[in-house]
Coordinates of C-alpha atoms in Angstrom, one line a residue:
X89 CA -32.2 17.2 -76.3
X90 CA -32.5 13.5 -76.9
X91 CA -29.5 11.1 -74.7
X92 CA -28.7 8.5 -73.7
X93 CA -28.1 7.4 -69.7
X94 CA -25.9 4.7 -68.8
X95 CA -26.2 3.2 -65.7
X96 CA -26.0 0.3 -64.1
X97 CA -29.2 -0.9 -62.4
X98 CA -29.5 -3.4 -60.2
X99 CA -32.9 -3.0 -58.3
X100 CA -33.0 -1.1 -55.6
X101 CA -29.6 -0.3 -54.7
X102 CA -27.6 2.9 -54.6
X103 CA -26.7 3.4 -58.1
X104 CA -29.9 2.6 -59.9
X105 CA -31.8 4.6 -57.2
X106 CA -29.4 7.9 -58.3
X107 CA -29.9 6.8 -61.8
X108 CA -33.7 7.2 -61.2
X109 CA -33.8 10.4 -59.8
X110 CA -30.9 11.8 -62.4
X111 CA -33.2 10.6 -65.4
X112 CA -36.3 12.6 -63.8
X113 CA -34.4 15.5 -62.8
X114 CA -33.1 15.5 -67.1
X115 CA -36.7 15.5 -67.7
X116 CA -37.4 17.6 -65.6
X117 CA -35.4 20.0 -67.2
X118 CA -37.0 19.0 -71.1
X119 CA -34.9 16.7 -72.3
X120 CA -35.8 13.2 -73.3
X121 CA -33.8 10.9 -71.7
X122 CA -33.5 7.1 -72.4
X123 CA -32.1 4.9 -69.1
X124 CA -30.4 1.8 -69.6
X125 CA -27.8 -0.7 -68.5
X126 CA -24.7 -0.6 -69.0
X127 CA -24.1 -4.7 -68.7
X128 CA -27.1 -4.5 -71.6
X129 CA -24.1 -3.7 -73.8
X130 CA -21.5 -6.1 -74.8
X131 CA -19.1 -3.6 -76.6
X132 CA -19.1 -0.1 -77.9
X133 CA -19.9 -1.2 -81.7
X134 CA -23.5 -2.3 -80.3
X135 CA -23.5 1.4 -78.6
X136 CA -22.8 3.0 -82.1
X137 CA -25.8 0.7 -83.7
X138 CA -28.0 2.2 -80.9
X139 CA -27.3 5.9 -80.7
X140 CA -27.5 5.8 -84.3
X141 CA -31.1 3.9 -84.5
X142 CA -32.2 6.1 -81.4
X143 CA -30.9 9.5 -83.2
X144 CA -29.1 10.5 -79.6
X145 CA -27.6 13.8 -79.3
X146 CA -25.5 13.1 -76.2
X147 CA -24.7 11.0 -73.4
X148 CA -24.2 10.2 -69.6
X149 CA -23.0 7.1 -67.5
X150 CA -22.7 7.0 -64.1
X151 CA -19.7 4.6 -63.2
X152 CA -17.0 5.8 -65.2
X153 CA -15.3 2.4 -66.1
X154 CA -18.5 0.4 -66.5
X155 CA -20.7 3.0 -68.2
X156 CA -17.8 5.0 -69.2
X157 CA -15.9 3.0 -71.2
X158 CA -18.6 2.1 -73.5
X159 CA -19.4 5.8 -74.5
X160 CA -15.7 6.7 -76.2
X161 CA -15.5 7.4 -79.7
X162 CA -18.9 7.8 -80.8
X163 CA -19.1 11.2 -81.9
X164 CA -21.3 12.7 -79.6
X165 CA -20.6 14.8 -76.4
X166 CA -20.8 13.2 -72.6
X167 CA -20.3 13.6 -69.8
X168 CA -19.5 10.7 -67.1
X169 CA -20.4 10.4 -63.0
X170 CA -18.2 8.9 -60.7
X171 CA -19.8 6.0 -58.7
X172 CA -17.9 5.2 -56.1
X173 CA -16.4 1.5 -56.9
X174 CA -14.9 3.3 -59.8
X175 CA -12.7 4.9 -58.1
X176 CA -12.2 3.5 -54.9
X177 CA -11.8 -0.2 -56.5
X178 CA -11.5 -0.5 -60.2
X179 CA -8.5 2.5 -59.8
X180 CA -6.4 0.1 -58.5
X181 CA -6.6 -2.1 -61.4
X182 CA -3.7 -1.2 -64.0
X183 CA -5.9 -2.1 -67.3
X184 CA -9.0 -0.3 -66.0
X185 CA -7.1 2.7 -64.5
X186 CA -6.3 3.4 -68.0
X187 CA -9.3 3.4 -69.5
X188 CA -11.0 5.3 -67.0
X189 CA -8.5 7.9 -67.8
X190 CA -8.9 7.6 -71.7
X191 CA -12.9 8.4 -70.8
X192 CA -11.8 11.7 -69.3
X193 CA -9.8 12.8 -71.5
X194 CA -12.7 12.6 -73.8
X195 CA -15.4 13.2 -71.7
X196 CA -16.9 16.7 -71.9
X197 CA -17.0 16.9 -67.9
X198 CA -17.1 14.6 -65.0
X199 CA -19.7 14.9 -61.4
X200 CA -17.8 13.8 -58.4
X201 CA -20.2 13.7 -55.0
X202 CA -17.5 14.7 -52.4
X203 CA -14.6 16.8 -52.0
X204 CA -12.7 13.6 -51.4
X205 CA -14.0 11.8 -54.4
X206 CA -13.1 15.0 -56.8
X207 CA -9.4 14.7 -55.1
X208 CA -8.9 11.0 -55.7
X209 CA -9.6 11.4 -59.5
X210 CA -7.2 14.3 -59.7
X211 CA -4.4 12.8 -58.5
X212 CA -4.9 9.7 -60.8
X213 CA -5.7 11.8 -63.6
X214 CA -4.1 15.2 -63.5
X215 CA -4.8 15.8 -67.2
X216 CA -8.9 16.3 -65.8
X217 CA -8.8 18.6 -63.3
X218 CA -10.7 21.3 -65.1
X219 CA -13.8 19.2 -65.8
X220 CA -14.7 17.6 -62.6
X221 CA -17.3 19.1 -60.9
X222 CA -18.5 18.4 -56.9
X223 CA -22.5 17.8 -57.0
X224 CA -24.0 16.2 -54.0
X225 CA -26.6 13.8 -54.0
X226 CA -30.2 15.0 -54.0
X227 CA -32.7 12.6 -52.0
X228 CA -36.2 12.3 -50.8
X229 CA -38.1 9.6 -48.6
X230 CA -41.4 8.9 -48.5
X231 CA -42.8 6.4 -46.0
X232 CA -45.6 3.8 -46.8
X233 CA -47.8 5.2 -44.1
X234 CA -49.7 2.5 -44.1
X235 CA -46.6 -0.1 -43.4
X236 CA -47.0 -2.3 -40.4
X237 CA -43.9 -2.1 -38.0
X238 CA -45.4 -5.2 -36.3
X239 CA -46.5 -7.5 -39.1
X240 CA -42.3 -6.7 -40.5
X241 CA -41.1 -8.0 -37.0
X242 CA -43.1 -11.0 -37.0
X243 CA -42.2 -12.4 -40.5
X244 CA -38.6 -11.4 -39.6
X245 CA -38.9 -14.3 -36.9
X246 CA -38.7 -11.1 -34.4
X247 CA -41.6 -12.0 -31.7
X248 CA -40.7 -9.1 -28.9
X249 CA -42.8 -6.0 -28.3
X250 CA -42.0 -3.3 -30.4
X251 CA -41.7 -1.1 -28.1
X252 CA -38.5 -2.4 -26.2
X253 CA -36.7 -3.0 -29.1
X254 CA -33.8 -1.3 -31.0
X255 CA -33.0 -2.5 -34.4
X256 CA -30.2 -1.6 -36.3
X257 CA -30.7 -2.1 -39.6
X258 CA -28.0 -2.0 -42.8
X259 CA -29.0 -1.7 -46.2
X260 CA -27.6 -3.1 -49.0
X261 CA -27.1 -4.9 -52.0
X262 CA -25.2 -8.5 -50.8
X263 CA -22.3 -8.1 -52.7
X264 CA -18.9 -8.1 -51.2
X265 CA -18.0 -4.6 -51.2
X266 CA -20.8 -3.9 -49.0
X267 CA -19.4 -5.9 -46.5
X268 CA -22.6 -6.7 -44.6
X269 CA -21.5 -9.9 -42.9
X270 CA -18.1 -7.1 -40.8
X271 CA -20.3 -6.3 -38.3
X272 CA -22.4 -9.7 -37.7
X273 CA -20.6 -11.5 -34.9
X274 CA -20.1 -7.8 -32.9
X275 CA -24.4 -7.4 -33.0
X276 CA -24.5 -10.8 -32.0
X277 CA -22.9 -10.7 -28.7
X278 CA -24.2 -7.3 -28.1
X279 CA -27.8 -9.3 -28.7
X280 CA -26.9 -12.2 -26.0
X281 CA -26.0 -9.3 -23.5
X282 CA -29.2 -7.3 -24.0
X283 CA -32.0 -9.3 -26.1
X284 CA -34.1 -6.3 -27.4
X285 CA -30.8 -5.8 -29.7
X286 CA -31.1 -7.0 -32.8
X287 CA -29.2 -6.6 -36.0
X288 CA -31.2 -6.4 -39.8
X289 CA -29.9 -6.7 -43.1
X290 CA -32.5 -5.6 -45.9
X291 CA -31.4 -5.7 -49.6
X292 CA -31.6 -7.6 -52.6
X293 CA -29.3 -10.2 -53.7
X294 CA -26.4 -8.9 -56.3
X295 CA -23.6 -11.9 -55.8
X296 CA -25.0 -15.1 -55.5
X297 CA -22.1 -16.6 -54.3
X298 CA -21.8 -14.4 -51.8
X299 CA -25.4 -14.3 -51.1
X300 CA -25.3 -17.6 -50.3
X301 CA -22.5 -17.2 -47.1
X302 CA -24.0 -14.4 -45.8
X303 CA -27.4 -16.8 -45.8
X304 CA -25.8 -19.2 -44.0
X305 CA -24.0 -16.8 -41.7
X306 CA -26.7 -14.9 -40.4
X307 CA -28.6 -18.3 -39.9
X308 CA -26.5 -19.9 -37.5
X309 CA -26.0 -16.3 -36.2
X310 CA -28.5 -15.6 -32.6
X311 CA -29.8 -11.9 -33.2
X312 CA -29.4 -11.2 -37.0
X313 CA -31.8 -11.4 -39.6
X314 CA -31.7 -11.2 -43.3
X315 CA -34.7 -10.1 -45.3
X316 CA -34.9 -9.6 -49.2
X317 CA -35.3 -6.1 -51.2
X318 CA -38.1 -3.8 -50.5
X319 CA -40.0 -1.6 -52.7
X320 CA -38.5 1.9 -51.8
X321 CA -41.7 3.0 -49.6
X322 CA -41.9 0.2 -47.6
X323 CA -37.7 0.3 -46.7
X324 CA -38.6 3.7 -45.8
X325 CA -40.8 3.0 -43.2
X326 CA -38.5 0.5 -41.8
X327 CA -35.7 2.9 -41.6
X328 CA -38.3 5.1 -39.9
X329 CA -39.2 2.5 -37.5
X330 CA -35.5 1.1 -36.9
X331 CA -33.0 2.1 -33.7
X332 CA -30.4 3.2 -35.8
X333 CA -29.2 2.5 -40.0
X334 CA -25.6 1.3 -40.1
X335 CA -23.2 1.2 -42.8
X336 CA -20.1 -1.2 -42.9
X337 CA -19.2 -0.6 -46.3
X338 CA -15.4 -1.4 -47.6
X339 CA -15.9 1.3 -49.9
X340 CA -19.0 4.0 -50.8
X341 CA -19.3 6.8 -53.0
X342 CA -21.9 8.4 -51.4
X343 CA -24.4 6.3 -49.0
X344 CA -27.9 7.1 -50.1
X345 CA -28.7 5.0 -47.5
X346 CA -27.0 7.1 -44.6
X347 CA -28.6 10.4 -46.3
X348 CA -31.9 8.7 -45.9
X349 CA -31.9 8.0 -42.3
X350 CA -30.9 11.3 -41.5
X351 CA -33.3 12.8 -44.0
X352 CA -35.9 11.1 -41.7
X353 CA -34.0 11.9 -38.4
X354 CA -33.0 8.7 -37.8
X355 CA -29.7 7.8 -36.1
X356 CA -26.3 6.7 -38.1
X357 CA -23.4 4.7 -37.5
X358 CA -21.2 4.1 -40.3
X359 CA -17.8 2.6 -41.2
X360 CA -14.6 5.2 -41.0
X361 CA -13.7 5.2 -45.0
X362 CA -13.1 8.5 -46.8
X363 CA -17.3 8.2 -48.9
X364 CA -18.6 7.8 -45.3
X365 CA -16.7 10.2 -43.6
X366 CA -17.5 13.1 -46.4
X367 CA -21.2 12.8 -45.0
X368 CA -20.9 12.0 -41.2
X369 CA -19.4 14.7 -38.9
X370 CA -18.4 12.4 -36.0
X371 CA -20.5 12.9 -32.9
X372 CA -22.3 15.4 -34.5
X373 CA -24.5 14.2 -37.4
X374 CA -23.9 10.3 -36.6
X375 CA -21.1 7.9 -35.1
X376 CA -18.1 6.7 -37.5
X377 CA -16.6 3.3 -36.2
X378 CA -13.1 2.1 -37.1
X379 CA -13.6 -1.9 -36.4
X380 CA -16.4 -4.7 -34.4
X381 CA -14.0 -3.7 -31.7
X382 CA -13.8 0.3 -31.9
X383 CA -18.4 -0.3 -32.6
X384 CA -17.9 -2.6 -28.6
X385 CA -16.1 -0.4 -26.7
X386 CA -18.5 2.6 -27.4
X387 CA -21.1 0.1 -26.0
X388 CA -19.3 -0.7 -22.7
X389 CA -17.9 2.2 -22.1
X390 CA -21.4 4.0 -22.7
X391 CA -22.9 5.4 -19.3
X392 CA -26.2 5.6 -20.7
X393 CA -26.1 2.4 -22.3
X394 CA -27.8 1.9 -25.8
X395 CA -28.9 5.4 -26.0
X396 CA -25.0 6.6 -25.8
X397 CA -24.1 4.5 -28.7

């Protein structure tokens, strides 16, 4: 079968790296499967003009407003994946609410990653229930084994012996859902008390505004550092290296990120929201953290210190 993917792919963050790894699992499978962007579209007519030229059989998006929307009416059958904005933020937006549910009623079936996620778009659309499906996300790592721990430290202005440190690193695309700048000030102080803590944020940028403050931020901030996107090896082999991946995300589908890290038995401490919570038993598989302050007192009331966190 010859479709068409929607997606929308910003480099290196969570969605286009799922995108990736849907496409090639398609594939996989025999089909022929043509990836693109959702924002490559401006409206549905210029969708028509391309399944048509293409001769596509059927379709996919993952984000059901942003890829969603565009796939309605065409003819041919699709089915949509939630994201995770899509219906933890865009849901509570009146116009986009309904046309999210307009895409389901169509839609030949709908992949929700959680439990929680599958609940949420029942109860806003009660009229799907018997086409949403709970798939987890599949994931693999594979470490640039010849990526140097040290030569990273040093360009990230870090000059301390590897072997004392612990750096806790948060991945993400700078936009302001990701929240990267909630747990800044908290590292910060925890750096000034004990110096071989420092706090990392690798991704690429997504807002620019935003980029911009949490540039300036982290630059007048002592023990934080920001470094650009990574091909996927390479941030593998940090993550491998790191003290422990955090996640401070306002909202999250599901964190490839915190799957990652614990693919390659590296500690997690992640944000209490429902995306996070759906893949991090507490105490168990990783920490969950309600605020800075709830992240603090873990530290000081820690007998063993930074290995109790």
């Amino acid at each position: 079968m010859r479709l068409l993917f929607l997606a929308v792919l910003r480099r290196h963050t969570g969605n286009a790296v799922t995108a990736q790894r849907v496409r090639d699992h398609l594939e996989a499978a025999g089909h022929e499967c043509i990836l693109r962007d959702a924002f490559d579209f401006e409206s549905p007519s210029e969708i028509a003009n391309f399944i048509k030229a293409e001769s596509l059989e059927a379709a996919l998006a993952l984000h059901l407003y942003r890829g969603g929307r565009l796939l309605r009416g065409h003819g041919i059958p699709f089915g949509v994946i939630f994201g995770g904005t899509d219906l933890n933020e865009d849901v509570n937006q009146g116009e986009k609410n309904k046309v999210m549910g307009k895409v389901l009623e169509e839609a030949r079936f709908a992949v929700a990653f959680t439990e929680s996620m599958k609940e949420t778009a029942q109860t806003q659309w009660p009229h799907a229930k018997g086409k949403i499906f709970v798939q987890s996300q599949g994931i693999s790592t594979v470490p640039n084994a010849a990526f140097n721990w040290n030569s990273f430290l040093r360009r990230s202005e870090i000059n301390q012996s590897a072997d004392h440190l612990h750096v806790f690193l948060l991945i993400c695309g700078l936009r302001r859902v990701k929240d990267p700048l909630y747990l800044v000030d908290a590292f910060s102080e925890w750096h000034q008390e004990e110096p071989s803590v420092y706090m990392m944020i690798v991704g690429p940028e997504v807002d620019p505004v935003f980029t911009r403050e949490v540039e300036a931020k982290v630059k007048r901030t002592p023990g934080v550092r920001l470094m650009g996107e990574m091909a996927q090896e390479d941030l593998h082999a940090v993550v491998k290296n790191c003290f422990a991946v955090v996640n401070s995300s306002v909202s999250e589908g599901m964190s490839a990120a915190i799957l990652e890290a614990m693919d390659l038995e590296v500690p997690v401490l992640a944000r209490n929201i429902p995306g996070n919570a759906a893949v991090v038993t507490h105490e168990v598989t990783g920490l969950l953290f309600s605020d800075p302050q709830d992240l603090q007192h873990r530290k000081a009331t820690s007998d063993a210190g930074i290995s109790g966190i």
